[in-house]
């Protein structure tokens, strides 16, 4: 073997090994870079997917919150409408009941007024009719209507009738005044009752 060839081969082999190592190192570095880029891209895709999912969840959450808020608002409005309608029905029923009671009371008072007036008028009519009658002096006392009164009896009957007419007018006036006072007291009680109810309604509405 030629000595020069051996030396040259010994020098050449390490150089090839070094170049091969450099190439492998470069390839490994390239692979690592590609793997790093792939990992980075996968991470970015995962992050994008995660952010998209979170964004969708947030949108759905906001939508559900708005939907629930609108539903609660509608339910509150319906409840308020039902409450007001119930109060209106109760108020209408109360007014109708009060009006029936007041109408019945007015009718009763009007009937009582007419009865008292009629009783007073009937009493004095009978008294005036009996003013022209004569009575016996024996017991039991009997009244009778003579065919014709004497002038003295006519004068006495006239005075009696005028006196009865004056008493009748006086008692009728007193009766009217008493009934008027009672009517005023009744109307005052009705107004007080209505005012008290209105105050109660206002307090309930404010509360």
mmCIF file with all atom_site columns, C-alpha atoms in Angstrom:
data_model
loop_
_atom_site.group_PDB
_atom_site.id
_atom_site.type_symbol
_atom_site.label_atom_id
_atom_site.label_alt_id
_atom_site.label_comp_id
_atom_site.label_asym_id
_atom_site.label_entity_id
_atom_site.label_seq_id
_atom_site.pdbx_PDB_ins_code
_atom_site.Cartn_x
_atom_site.Cartn_y
_atom_site.Cartn_z
_atom_site.occupancy
_atom_site.B_iso_or_equiv
_atom_site.pdbx_formal_charge
_atom_site.auth_seq_id
_atom_site.auth_comp_id
_atom_site.auth_asym_id
_atom_site.auth_atom_id
_atom_site.pdbx_PDB_model_num
ATOM 1   C CA . UNK A 1 1   ? 0.000    0.000  0.000  1.00 0.00 ? 1   UNK A CA 1
ATOM 2   C CA . UNK A 1 2   ? 1.224    3.425  -0.906 1.00 0.00 ? 2   UNK A CA 1
ATOM 3   C CA . UNK A 1 3   ? 1.881    5.466  2.265  1.00 0.00 ? 3   UNK A CA 1
ATOM 4   C CA . UNK A 1 4   ? 0.684    8.708  0.713  1.00 0.00 ? 4   UNK A CA 1
ATOM 5   C CA . UNK A 1 5   ? -2.713   7.220  -0.140 1.00 0.00 ? 5   UNK A CA 1
ATOM 6   C CA . UNK A 1 6   ? -3.203   6.021  3.406  1.00 0.00 ? 6   UNK A CA 1
ATOM 7   C CA . UNK A 1 7   ? -2.519   9.435  4.830  1.00 0.00 ? 7   UNK A CA 1
ATOM 8   C CA . UNK A 1 8   ? -4.869   11.051 2.392  1.00 0.00 ? 8   UNK A CA 1
ATOM 9   C CA . UNK A 1 9   ? -7.666   8.603  3.297  1.00 0.00 ? 9   UNK A CA 1
ATOM 10  C CA . UNK A 1 10  ? -7.165   9.192  6.989  1.00 0.00 ? 10  UNK A CA 1
ATOM 11  C CA . UNK A 1 11  ? -7.443   12.917 6.438  1.00 0.00 ? 11  UNK A CA 1
ATOM 12  C CA . UNK A 1 12  ? -10.542  12.653 4.202  1.00 0.00 ? 12  UNK A CA 1
ATOM 13  C CA . UNK A 1 13  ? -12.659  10.387 6.400  1.00 0.00 ? 13  UNK A CA 1
ATOM 14  C CA . UNK A 1 14  ? -12.992  12.767 9.387  1.00 0.00 ? 14  UNK A CA 1
ATOM 15  C CA . UNK A 1 15  ? -14.016  15.567 7.041  1.00 0.00 ? 15  UNK A CA 1
ATOM 16  C CA . UNK A 1 16  ? -16.845  13.493 5.604  1.00 0.00 ? 16  UNK A CA 1
ATOM 17  C CA . UNK A 1 17  ? -17.936  12.540 9.079  1.00 0.00 ? 17  UNK A CA 1
ATOM 18  C CA . UNK A 1 18  ? -17.960  16.163 10.097 1.00 0.00 ? 18  UNK A CA 1
ATOM 19  C CA . UNK A 1 19  ? -19.988  17.182 7.066  1.00 0.00 ? 19  UNK A CA 1
ATOM 20  C CA . UNK A 1 20  ? -22.407  14.340 7.677  1.00 0.00 ? 20  UNK A CA 1
ATOM 21  C CA . UNK A 1 21  ? -22.788  15.385 11.301 1.00 0.00 ? 21  UNK A CA 1
ATOM 22  C CA . UNK A 1 22  ? -23.412  18.952 10.248 1.00 0.00 ? 22  UNK A CA 1
ATOM 23  C CA . UNK A 1 23  ? -26.019  17.833 7.745  1.00 0.00 ? 23  UNK A CA 1
ATOM 24  C CA . UNK A 1 24  ? -27.745  15.631 10.298 1.00 0.00 ? 24  UNK A CA 1
ATOM 25  C CA . UNK A 1 25  ? -27.588  18.417 12.842 1.00 0.00 ? 25  UNK A CA 1
ATOM 26  C CA . UNK A 1 26  ? -29.089  20.794 10.310 1.00 0.00 ? 26  UNK A CA 1
ATOM 27  C CA . UNK A 1 27  ? -31.803  18.282 9.493  1.00 0.00 ? 27  UNK A CA 1
ATOM 28  C CA . UNK A 1 28  ? -32.565  17.762 13.169 1.00 0.00 ? 28  UNK A CA 1
ATOM 29  C CA . UNK A 1 29  ? -32.699  21.522 13.652 1.00 0.00 ? 29  UNK A CA 1
ATOM 30  C CA . UNK A 1 30  ? -35.022  21.848 10.684 1.00 0.00 ? 30  UNK A CA 1
ATOM 31  C CA . UNK A 1 31  ? -37.215  19.079 12.061 1.00 0.00 ? 31  UNK A CA 1
ATOM 32  C CA . UNK A 1 32  ? -37.300  20.768 15.451 1.00 0.00 ? 32  UNK A CA 1
ATOM 33  C CA . UNK A 1 33  ? -38.193  24.061 13.829 1.00 0.00 ? 33  UNK A CA 1
ATOM 34  C CA . UNK A 1 34  ? -40.924  22.419 11.775 1.00 0.00 ? 34  UNK A CA 1
ATOM 35  C CA . UNK A 1 35  ? -42.197  20.622 14.868 1.00 0.00 ? 35  UNK A CA 1
ATOM 36  C CA . UNK A 1 36  ? -42.096  23.888 16.775 1.00 0.00 ? 36  UNK A CA 1
ATOM 37  C CA . UNK A 1 37  ? -44.031  25.618 14.015 1.00 0.00 ? 37  UNK A CA 1
ATOM 38  C CA . UNK A 1 38  ? -46.518  22.747 13.912 1.00 0.00 ? 38  UNK A CA 1
ATOM 39  C CA . UNK A 1 39  ? -46.932  22.878 17.683 1.00 0.00 ? 39  UNK A CA 1
ATOM 40  C CA . UNK A 1 40  ? -47.363  26.627 17.506 1.00 0.00 ? 40  UNK A CA 1
ATOM 41  C CA . UNK A 1 41  ? -49.966  26.301 14.759 1.00 0.00 ? 41  UNK A CA 1
ATOM 42  C CA . UNK A 1 42  ? -51.796  23.571 16.681 1.00 0.00 ? 42  UNK A CA 1
ATOM 43  C CA . UNK A 1 43  ? -51.708  25.748 19.782 1.00 0.00 ? 43  UNK A CA 1
ATOM 44  C CA . UNK A 1 44  ? -53.054  28.690 17.815 1.00 0.00 ? 44  UNK A CA 1
ATOM 45  C CA . UNK A 1 45  ? -55.799  26.520 16.303 1.00 0.00 ? 45  UNK A CA 1
ATOM 46  C CA . UNK A 1 46  ? -56.702  25.157 19.738 1.00 0.00 ? 46  UNK A CA 1
ATOM 47  C CA . UNK A 1 47  ? -56.694  28.651 21.209 1.00 0.00 ? 47  UNK A CA 1
ATOM 48  C CA . UNK A 1 48  ? -58.848  29.901 18.339 1.00 0.00 ? 48  UNK A CA 1
ATOM 49  C CA . UNK A 1 49  ? -61.281  27.027 18.818 1.00 0.00 ? 49  UNK A CA 1
ATOM 50  C CA . UNK A 1 50  ? -61.361  27.640 22.566 1.00 0.00 ? 50  UNK A CA 1
ATOM 51  C CA . UNK A 1 51  ? -61.932  31.374 22.110 1.00 0.00 ? 51  UNK A CA 1
ATOM 52  C CA . UNK A 1 52  ? -64.658  30.670 19.570 1.00 0.00 ? 52  UNK A CA 1
ATOM 53  C CA . UNK A 1 53  ? -66.351  28.271 21.976 1.00 0.00 ? 53  UNK A CA 1
ATOM 54  C CA . UNK A 1 54  ? -66.073  30.790 24.811 1.00 0.00 ? 54  UNK A CA 1
ATOM 55  C CA . UNK A 1 55  ? -67.426  33.549 22.576 1.00 0.00 ? 55  UNK A CA 1
ATOM 56  C CA . UNK A 1 56  ? -70.348  31.379 21.514 1.00 0.00 ? 56  UNK A CA 1
ATOM 57  C CA . UNK A 1 57  ? -71.026  30.444 25.133 1.00 0.00 ? 57  UNK A CA 1
ATOM 58  C CA . UNK A 1 58  ? -70.915  34.103 26.160 1.00 0.00 ? 58  UNK A CA 1
ATOM 59  C CA . UNK A 1 59  ? -73.319  35.051 23.360 1.00 0.00 ? 59  UNK A CA 1
ATOM 60  C CA . UNK A 1 60  ? -75.689  32.249 24.331 1.00 0.00 ? 60  UNK A CA 1
ATOM 61  C CA . UNK A 1 61  ? -75.403  33.261 27.984 1.00 0.00 ? 61  UNK A CA 1
ATOM 62  C CA . UNK A 1 62  ? -76.178  36.907 27.167 1.00 0.00 ? 62  UNK A CA 1
ATOM 63  C CA . UNK A 1 63  ? -79.067  35.807 24.942 1.00 0.00 ? 63  UNK A CA 1
ATOM 64  C CA . UNK A 1 64  ? -80.498  33.608 27.705 1.00 0.00 ? 64  UNK A CA 1
ATOM 65  C CA . UNK A 1 65  ? -80.107  36.406 30.246 1.00 0.00 ? 65  UNK A CA 1
ATOM 66  C CA . UNK A 1 66  ? -81.899  38.865 27.954 1.00 0.00 ? 66  UNK A CA 1
ATOM 67  C CA . UNK A 1 67  ? -84.587  36.280 27.212 1.00 0.00 ? 67  UNK A CA 1
ATOM 68  C CA . UNK A 1 68  ? -85.100  35.551 30.914 1.00 0.00 ? 68  UNK A CA 1
ATOM 69  C CA . UNK A 1 69  ? -85.143  39.280 31.688 1.00 0.00 ? 69  UNK A CA 1
ATOM 70  C CA . UNK A 1 70  ? -87.795  39.885 29.007 1.00 0.00 ? 70  UNK A CA 1
ATOM 71  C CA . UNK A 1 71  ? -89.817  36.926 30.265 1.00 0.00 ? 71  UNK A CA 1
ATOM 72  C CA . UNK A 1 72  ? -89.598  38.222 33.835 1.00 0.00 ? 72  UNK A CA 1
ATOM 73  C CA . UNK A 1 73  ? -90.642  41.686 32.640 1.00 0.00 ? 73  UNK A CA 1
ATOM 74  C CA . UNK A 1 74  ? -93.619  40.266 30.730 1.00 0.00 ? 74  UNK A CA 1
ATOM 75  C CA . UNK A 1 75  ? -94.647  38.142 33.713 1.00 0.00 ? 75  UNK A CA 1
ATOM 76  C CA . UNK A 1 76  ? -94.363  41.186 35.992 1.00 0.00 ? 76  UNK A CA 1
ATOM 77  C CA . UNK A 1 77  ? -96.523  43.233 33.614 1.00 0.00 ? 77  UNK A CA 1
ATOM 78  C CA . UNK A 1 78  ? -99.103  40.451 33.420 1.00 0.00 ? 78  UNK A CA 1
ATOM 79  C CA . UNK A 1 79  ? -99.145  40.150 37.209 1.00 0.00 ? 79  UNK A CA 1
ATOM 80  C CA . UNK A 1 80  ? -99.580  43.922 37.524 1.00 0.00 ? 80  UNK A CA 1
ATOM 81  C CA . UNK A 1 81  ? -102.394 43.908 34.952 1.00 0.00 ? 81  UNK A CA 1
ATOM 82  C CA . UNK A 1 82  ? -104.117 41.036 36.754 1.00 0.00 ? 82  UNK A CA 1
ATOM 83  C CA . UNK A 1 83  ? -103.741 42.830 40.088 1.00 0.00 ? 83  UNK A CA 1
ATOM 84  C CA . UNK A 1 84  ? -105.191 46.055 38.694 1.00 0.00 ? 84  UNK A CA 1
ATOM 85  C CA . UNK A 1 85  ? -108.006 44.171 36.972 1.00 0.00 ? 85  UNK A CA 1
ATOM 86  C CA . UNK A 1 86  ? -108.828 42.356 40.212 1.00 0.00 ? 86  UNK A CA 1
ATOM 87  C CA . UNK A 1 87  ? -108.814 45.628 42.145 1.00 0.00 ? 87  UNK A CA 1
ATOM 88  C CA . UNK A 1 88  ? -111.000 47.245 39.472 1.00 0.00 ? 88  UNK A CA 1
ATOM 89  C CA . UNK A 1 89  ? -113.502 44.371 39.658 1.00 0.00 ? 89  UNK A CA 1
ATOM 90  C CA . UNK A 1 90  ? -113.550 44.518 43.449 1.00 0.00 ? 90  UNK A CA 1
ATOM 91  C CA . UNK A 1 91  ? -113.978 48.289 43.351 1.00 0.00 ? 91  UNK A CA 1
ATOM 92  C CA . UNK A 1 92  ? -116.781 48.011 40.791 1.00 0.00 ? 92  UNK A CA 1
ATOM 93  C CA . UNK A 1 93  ? -118.525 45.364 42.902 1.00 0.00 ? 93  UNK A CA 1
ATOM 94  C CA . UNK A 1 94  ? -118.128 47.523 46.006 1.00 0.00 ? 94  UNK A CA 1
ATOM 95  C CA . UNK A 1 95  ? -119.526 50.582 44.219 1.00 0.00 ? 95  UNK A CA 1
ATOM 96  C CA . UNK A 1 96  ? -122.479 48.592 42.895 1.00 0.00 ? 96  UNK A CA 1
ATOM 97  C CA . UNK A 1 97  ? -123.147 47.140 46.346 1.00 0.00 ? 97  UNK A CA 1
ATOM 98  C CA . UNK A 1 98  ? -122.878 50.561 47.986 1.00 0.00 ? 98  UNK A CA 1
ATOM 99  C CA . UNK A 1 99  ? -125.166 52.064 45.356 1.00 0.00 ? 99  UNK A CA 1
ATOM 100 C CA . UNK A 1 100 ? -127.739 49.316 45.947 1.00 0.00 ? 100 UNK A CA 1
ATOM 101 C CA . UNK A 1 101 ? -127.585 49.932 49.679 1.00 0.00 ? 101 UNK A CA 1
ATOM 102 C CA . UNK A 1 102 ? -127.884 53.699 49.216 1.00 0.00 ? 102 UNK A CA 1
ATOM 103 C CA . UNK A 1 103 ? -130.781 53.250 46.783 1.00 0.00 ? 103 UNK A CA 1
ATOM 104 C CA . UNK A 1 104 ? -132.543 50.957 49.254 1.00 0.00 ? 104 UNK A CA 1
ATOM 105 C CA . UNK A 1 105 ? -131.893 53.442 52.057 1.00 0.00 ? 105 UNK A CA 1
ATOM 106 C CA . UNK A 1 106 ? -133.193 56.341 49.942 1.00 0.00 ? 106 UNK A CA 1
ATOM 107 C CA . UNK A 1 107 ? -136.318 54.347 49.125 1.00 0.00 ? 107 UNK A CA 1
ATOM 108 C CA . UNK A 1 108 ? -136.816 53.451 52.779 1.00 0.00 ? 108 UNK A CA 1
ATOM 109 C CA . UNK A 1 109 ? -136.360 57.053 53.887 1.00 0.00 ? 109 UNK A CA 1
ATOM 110 C CA . UNK A 1 110 ? -138.680 58.331 51.149 1.00 0.00 ? 110 UNK A CA 1
ATOM 111 C CA . UNK A 1 111 ? -141.321 55.780 52.155 1.00 0.00 ? 111 UNK A CA 1
ATOM 112 C CA . UNK A 1 112 ? -140.919 56.725 55.808 1.00 0.00 ? 112 UNK A CA 1
ATOM 113 C CA . UNK A 1 113 ? -141.193 60.422 54.924 1.00 0.00 ? 113 UNK A CA 1
ATOM 114 C CA . UNK A 1 114 ? -144.388 59.838 52.966 1.00 0.00 ? 114 UNK A CA 1
ATOM 115 C CA . UNK A 1 115 ? -145.797 57.644 55.733 1.00 0.00 ? 115 UNK A CA 1
ATOM 116 C CA . UNK A 1 116 ? -145.151 60.262 58.417 1.00 0.00 ? 116 UNK A CA 1
ATOM 117 C CA . UNK A 1 117 ? -146.604 63.035 56.264 1.00 0.00 ? 117 UNK A CA 1
ATOM 118 C CA . UNK A 1 118 ? -149.620 60.935 55.379 1.00 0.00 ? 118 UNK A CA 1
ATOM 119 C CA . UNK A 1 119 ? -150.133 59.967 59.023 1.00 0.00 ? 119 UNK A CA 1
ATOM 120 C CA . UNK A 1 120 ? -149.994 63.612 60.086 1.00 0.00 ? 120 UNK A CA 1
ATOM 121 C CA . UNK A 1 121 ? -152.333 64.682 57.296 1.00 0.00 ? 121 UNK A CA 1
ATOM 122 C CA . UNK A 1 122 ? -154.797 61.871 58.039 1.00 0.00 ? 122 UNK A CA 1
ATOM 123 C CA . UNK A 1 123 ? -154.835 62.714 61.730 1.00 0.00 ? 123 UNK A CA 1
ATOM 124 C CA . UNK A 1 124 ? -155.652 66.385 61.152 1.00 0.00 ? 124 UNK A CA 1
ATOM 125 C CA . UNK A 1 125 ? -158.196 65.614 58.434 1.00 0.00 ? 125 UNK A CA 1
ATOM 126 C CA . UNK A 1 126 ? -160.044 63.421 60.894 1.00 0.00 ? 126 UNK A CA 1
ATOM 127 C CA . UNK A 1 127 ? -159.746 66.112 63.555 1.00 0.00 ? 127 UNK A CA 1
ATOM 128 C CA . UNK A 1 128 ? -161.075 68.761 61.175 1.00 0.00 ? 128 UNK A CA 1
ATOM 129 C CA . UNK A 1 129 ? -163.929 66.494 60.141 1.00 0.00 ? 129 UNK A CA 1
ATOM 130 C CA . UNK A 1 130 ? -164.843 65.893 63.760 1.00 0.00 ? 130 UNK A CA 1
ATOM 131 C CA . UNK A 1 131 ? -164.712 69.652 64.443 1.00 0.00 ? 131 UNK A CA 1
ATOM 132 C CA . UNK A 1 132 ? -168.139 69.982 62.810 1.00 0.00 ? 132 UNK A CA 1
ATOM 133 C CA . UNK A 1 133 ? -169.516 67.062 64.783 1.00 0.00 ? 133 UNK A CA 1
ATOM 134 C CA . UNK A 1 134 ? -171.276 67.234 68.113 1.00 0.00 ? 134 UNK A CA 1
ATOM 135 C CA . UNK A 1 135 ? -170.835 64.822 70.986 1.00 0.00 ? 135 UNK A CA 1
ATOM 136 C CA . UNK A 1 136 ? -173.201 63.510 73.561 1.00 0.00 ? 136 UNK A CA 1
ATOM 137 C CA . UNK A 1 137 ? -172.947 64.436 77.215 1.00 0.00 ? 137 UNK A CA 1
ATOM 138 C CA . UNK A 1 138 ? -173.625 60.896 78.336 1.00 0.00 ? 138 UNK A CA 1
ATOM 139 C CA . UNK A 1 139 ? -171.264 57.971 78.503 1.00 0.00 ? 139 UNK A CA 1
ATOM 140 C CA . UNK A 1 140 ? -170.062 56.505 76.328 1.00 0.00 ? 140 UNK A CA 1
ATOM 141 C CA . UNK A 1 141 ? -169.381 59.701 74.418 1.00 0.00 ? 141 UNK A CA 1
ATOM 142 C CA . UNK A 1 142 ? -170.739 59.553 70.887 1.00 0.00 ? 142 UNK A CA 1
ATOM 143 C CA . UNK A 1 143 ? -170.080 61.945 68.025 1.00 0.00 ? 143 UNK A CA 1
ATOM 144 C CA . UNK A 1 144 ? -172.797 62.780 65.556 1.00 0.00 ? 144 UNK A CA 1
ATOM 145 C CA . UNK A 1 145 ? -173.221 65.124 62.618 1.00 0.00 ? 145 UNK A CA 1
ATOM 146 C CA . UNK A 1 146 ? -176.339 67.277 62.926 1.00 0.00 ? 146 UNK A CA 1
ATOM 147 C CA . UNK A 1 147 ? -178.359 68.162 59.882 1.00 0.00 ? 147 UNK A CA 1
ATOM 148 C CA . UNK A 1 148 ? -177.587 71.804 60.438 1.00 0.00 ? 148 UNK A CA 1
ATOM 149 C CA . UNK A 1 149 ? -175.356 73.624 62.902 1.00 0.00 ? 149 UNK A CA 1
ATOM 150 C CA . UNK A 1 150 ? -176.423 76.711 64.712 1.00 0.00 ? 150 UNK A CA 1
ATOM 151 C CA . UNK A 1 151 ? -174.525 79.922 64.079 1.00 0.00 ? 151 UNK A CA 1
ATOM 152 C CA . UNK A 1 152 ? -172.754 79.526 67.413 1.00 0.00 ? 152 UNK A CA 1
ATOM 153 C CA . UNK A 1 153 ? -171.804 75.954 66.579 1.00 0.00 ? 153 UNK A CA 1
ATOM 154 C CA . UNK A 1 154 ? -170.659 77.049 63.118 1.00 0.00 ? 154 UNK A CA 1
ATOM 155 C CA . UNK A 1 155 ? -168.436 79.733 64.669 1.00 0.00 ? 155 UNK A CA 1
ATOM 156 C CA . UNK A 1 156 ? -167.001 77.268 67.173 1.00 0.00 ? 156 UNK A CA 1
ATOM 157 C CA . UNK A 1 157 ? -166.345 74.723 64.393 1.00 0.00 ? 157 UNK A CA 1
ATOM 158 C CA . UNK A 1 158 ? -164.683 77.396 62.248 1.00 0.00 ? 158 UNK A CA 1
ATOM 159 C CA . UNK A 1 159 ? -162.378 78.435 65.085 1.00 0.00 ? 159 UNK A CA 1
ATOM 160 C CA . UNK A 1 160 ? -161.565 74.803 65.794 1.00 0.00 ? 160 UNK A CA 1
ATOM 161 C CA . UNK A 1 161 ? -160.770 74.085 62.144 1.00 0.00 ? 161 UNK A CA 1
ATOM 162 C CA . UNK A 1 162 ? -158.538 77.164 61.888 1.00 0.00 ? 162 UNK A CA 1
ATOM 163 C CA . UNK A 1 163 ? -156.712 76.095 65.035 1.00 0.00 ? 163 UNK A CA 1
ATOM 164 C CA . UNK A 1 164 ? -156.260 72.571 63.687 1.00 0.00 ? 164 UNK A CA 1
ATOM 165 C CA . UNK A 1 165 ? -155.040 73.945 60.350 1.00 0.00 ? 165 UNK A CA 1
ATOM 166 C CA . UNK A 1 166 ? -152.478 76.108 62.161 1.00 0.00 ? 166 UNK A CA 1
ATOM 167 C CA . UNK A 1 167 ? -151.293 73.161 64.251 1.00 0.00 ? 167 UNK A CA 1
ATOM 168 C CA . UNK A 1 168 ? -151.117 70.978 61.172 1.00 0.00 ? 168 UNK A CA 1
ATOM 169 C CA . UNK A 1 169 ? -148.945 73.484 59.300 1.00 0.00 ? 169 UNK A CA 1
ATOM 170 C CA . UNK A 1 170 ? -146.713 73.923 62.349 1.00 0.00 ? 170 UNK A CA 1
ATOM 171 C CA . UNK A 1 171 ? -146.232 70.191 62.860 1.00 0.00 ? 171 UNK A CA 1
ATOM 172 C CA . UNK A 1 172 ? -145.713 69.680 59.124 1.00 0.00 ? 172 UNK A CA 1
ATOM 173 C CA . UNK A 1 173 ? -142.971 72.327 59.174 1.00 0.00 ? 173 UNK A CA 1
ATOM 174 C CA . UNK A 1 174 ? -141.320 70.693 62.191 1.00 0.00 ? 174 UNK A CA 1
ATOM 175 C CA . UNK A 1 175 ? -141.563 67.307 60.492 1.00 0.00 ? 175 UNK A CA 1
ATOM 176 C CA . UNK A 1 176 ? -139.909 68.671 57.328 1.00 0.00 ? 176 UNK A CA 1
ATOM 177 C CA . UNK A 1 177 ? -137.101 70.236 59.372 1.00 0.00 ? 177 UNK A CA 1
ATOM 178 C CA . UNK A 1 178 ? -136.497 67.019 61.300 1.00 0.00 ? 178 UNK A CA 1
ATOM 179 C CA . UNK A 1 179 ? -136.444 64.927 58.132 1.00 0.00 ? 179 UNK A CA 1
ATOM 180 C CA . UNK A 1 180 ? -134.090 67.437 56.504 1.00 0.00 ? 180 UNK A CA 1
ATOM 181 C CA . UNK A 1 181 ? -131.692 67.219 59.465 1.00 0.00 ? 181 UNK A CA 1
ATOM 182 C CA . UNK A 1 182 ? -131.789 63.430 59.306 1.00 0.00 ? 182 UNK A CA 1
ATOM 183 C CA . UNK A 1 183 ? -131.108 63.529 55.559 1.00 0.00 ? 183 UNK A CA 1
ATOM 184 C CA . UNK A 1 184 ? -128.116 65.814 56.096 1.00 0.00 ? 184 UNK A CA 1
ATOM 185 C CA . UNK A 1 185 ? -126.705 63.501 58.759 1.00 0.00 ? 185 UNK A CA 1
ATOM 186 C CA . UNK A 1 186 ? -127.231 60.515 56.480 1.00 0.00 ? 186 UNK A CA 1
ATOM 187 C CA . UNK A 1 187 ? -125.483 62.210 53.549 1.00 0.00 ? 187 UNK A CA 1
ATOM 188 C CA . UNK A 1 188 ? -122.634 63.278 55.831 1.00 0.00 ? 188 UNK A CA 1
ATOM 189 C CA . UNK A 1 189 ? -122.169 59.693 57.017 1.00 0.00 ? 189 UNK A CA 1
ATOM 190 C CA . UNK A 1 190 ? -122.179 58.474 53.398 1.00 0.00 ? 190 UNK A CA 1
ATOM 191 C CA . UNK A 1 191 ? -119.555 61.063 52.367 1.00 0.00 ? 191 UNK A CA 1
ATOM 192 C CA . UNK A 1 192 ? -117.388 60.156 55.359 1.00 0.00 ? 192 UNK A CA 1
ATOM 193 C CA . UNK A 1 193 ? -117.605 56.463 54.478 1.00 0.00 ? 193 UNK A CA 1
ATOM 194 C CA . UNK A 1 194 ? -116.683 57.119 50.842 1.00 0.00 ? 194 UNK A CA 1
ATOM 195 C CA . UNK A 1 195 ? -113.760 59.375 51.814 1.00 0.00 ? 195 UNK A CA 1
ATOM 196 C CA . UNK A 1 196 ? -112.410 56.763 54.218 1.00 0.00 ? 196 UNK A CA 1
ATOM 197 C CA . UNK A 1 197 ? -112.575 54.104 51.506 1.00 0.00 ? 197 UNK A CA 1
ATOM 198 C CA . UNK A 1 198 ? -110.814 56.341 48.964 1.00 0.00 ? 198 UNK A CA 1
ATOM 199 C CA . UNK A 1 199 ? -108.017 57.043 51.464 1.00 0.00 ? 199 UNK A CA 1
ATOM 200 C CA . UNK A 1 200 ? -107.613 53.328 52.074 1.00 0.00 ? 200 UNK A CA 1
ATOM 201 C CA . UNK A 1 201 ? -107.400 52.679 48.330 1.00 0.00 ? 201 UNK A CA 1
ATOM 202 C CA . UNK A 1 202 ? -104.727 55.373 47.893 1.00 0.00 ? 202 UNK A CA 1
ATOM 203 C CA . UNK A 1 203 ? -102.651 53.922 50.731 1.00 0.00 ? 203 UNK A CA 1
ATOM 204 C CA . UNK A 1 204 ? -102.874 50.450 49.213 1.00 0.00 ? 204 UNK A CA 1
ATOM 205 C CA . UNK A 1 205 ? -101.846 51.710 45.770 1.00 0.00 ? 205 UNK A CA 1
ATOM 206 C CA . UNK A 1 206 ? -98.886  53.661 47.143 1.00 0.00 ? 206 UNK A CA 1
ATOM 207 C CA . UNK A 1 207 ? -97.710  50.710 49.222 1.00 0.00 ? 207 UNK A CA 1
#
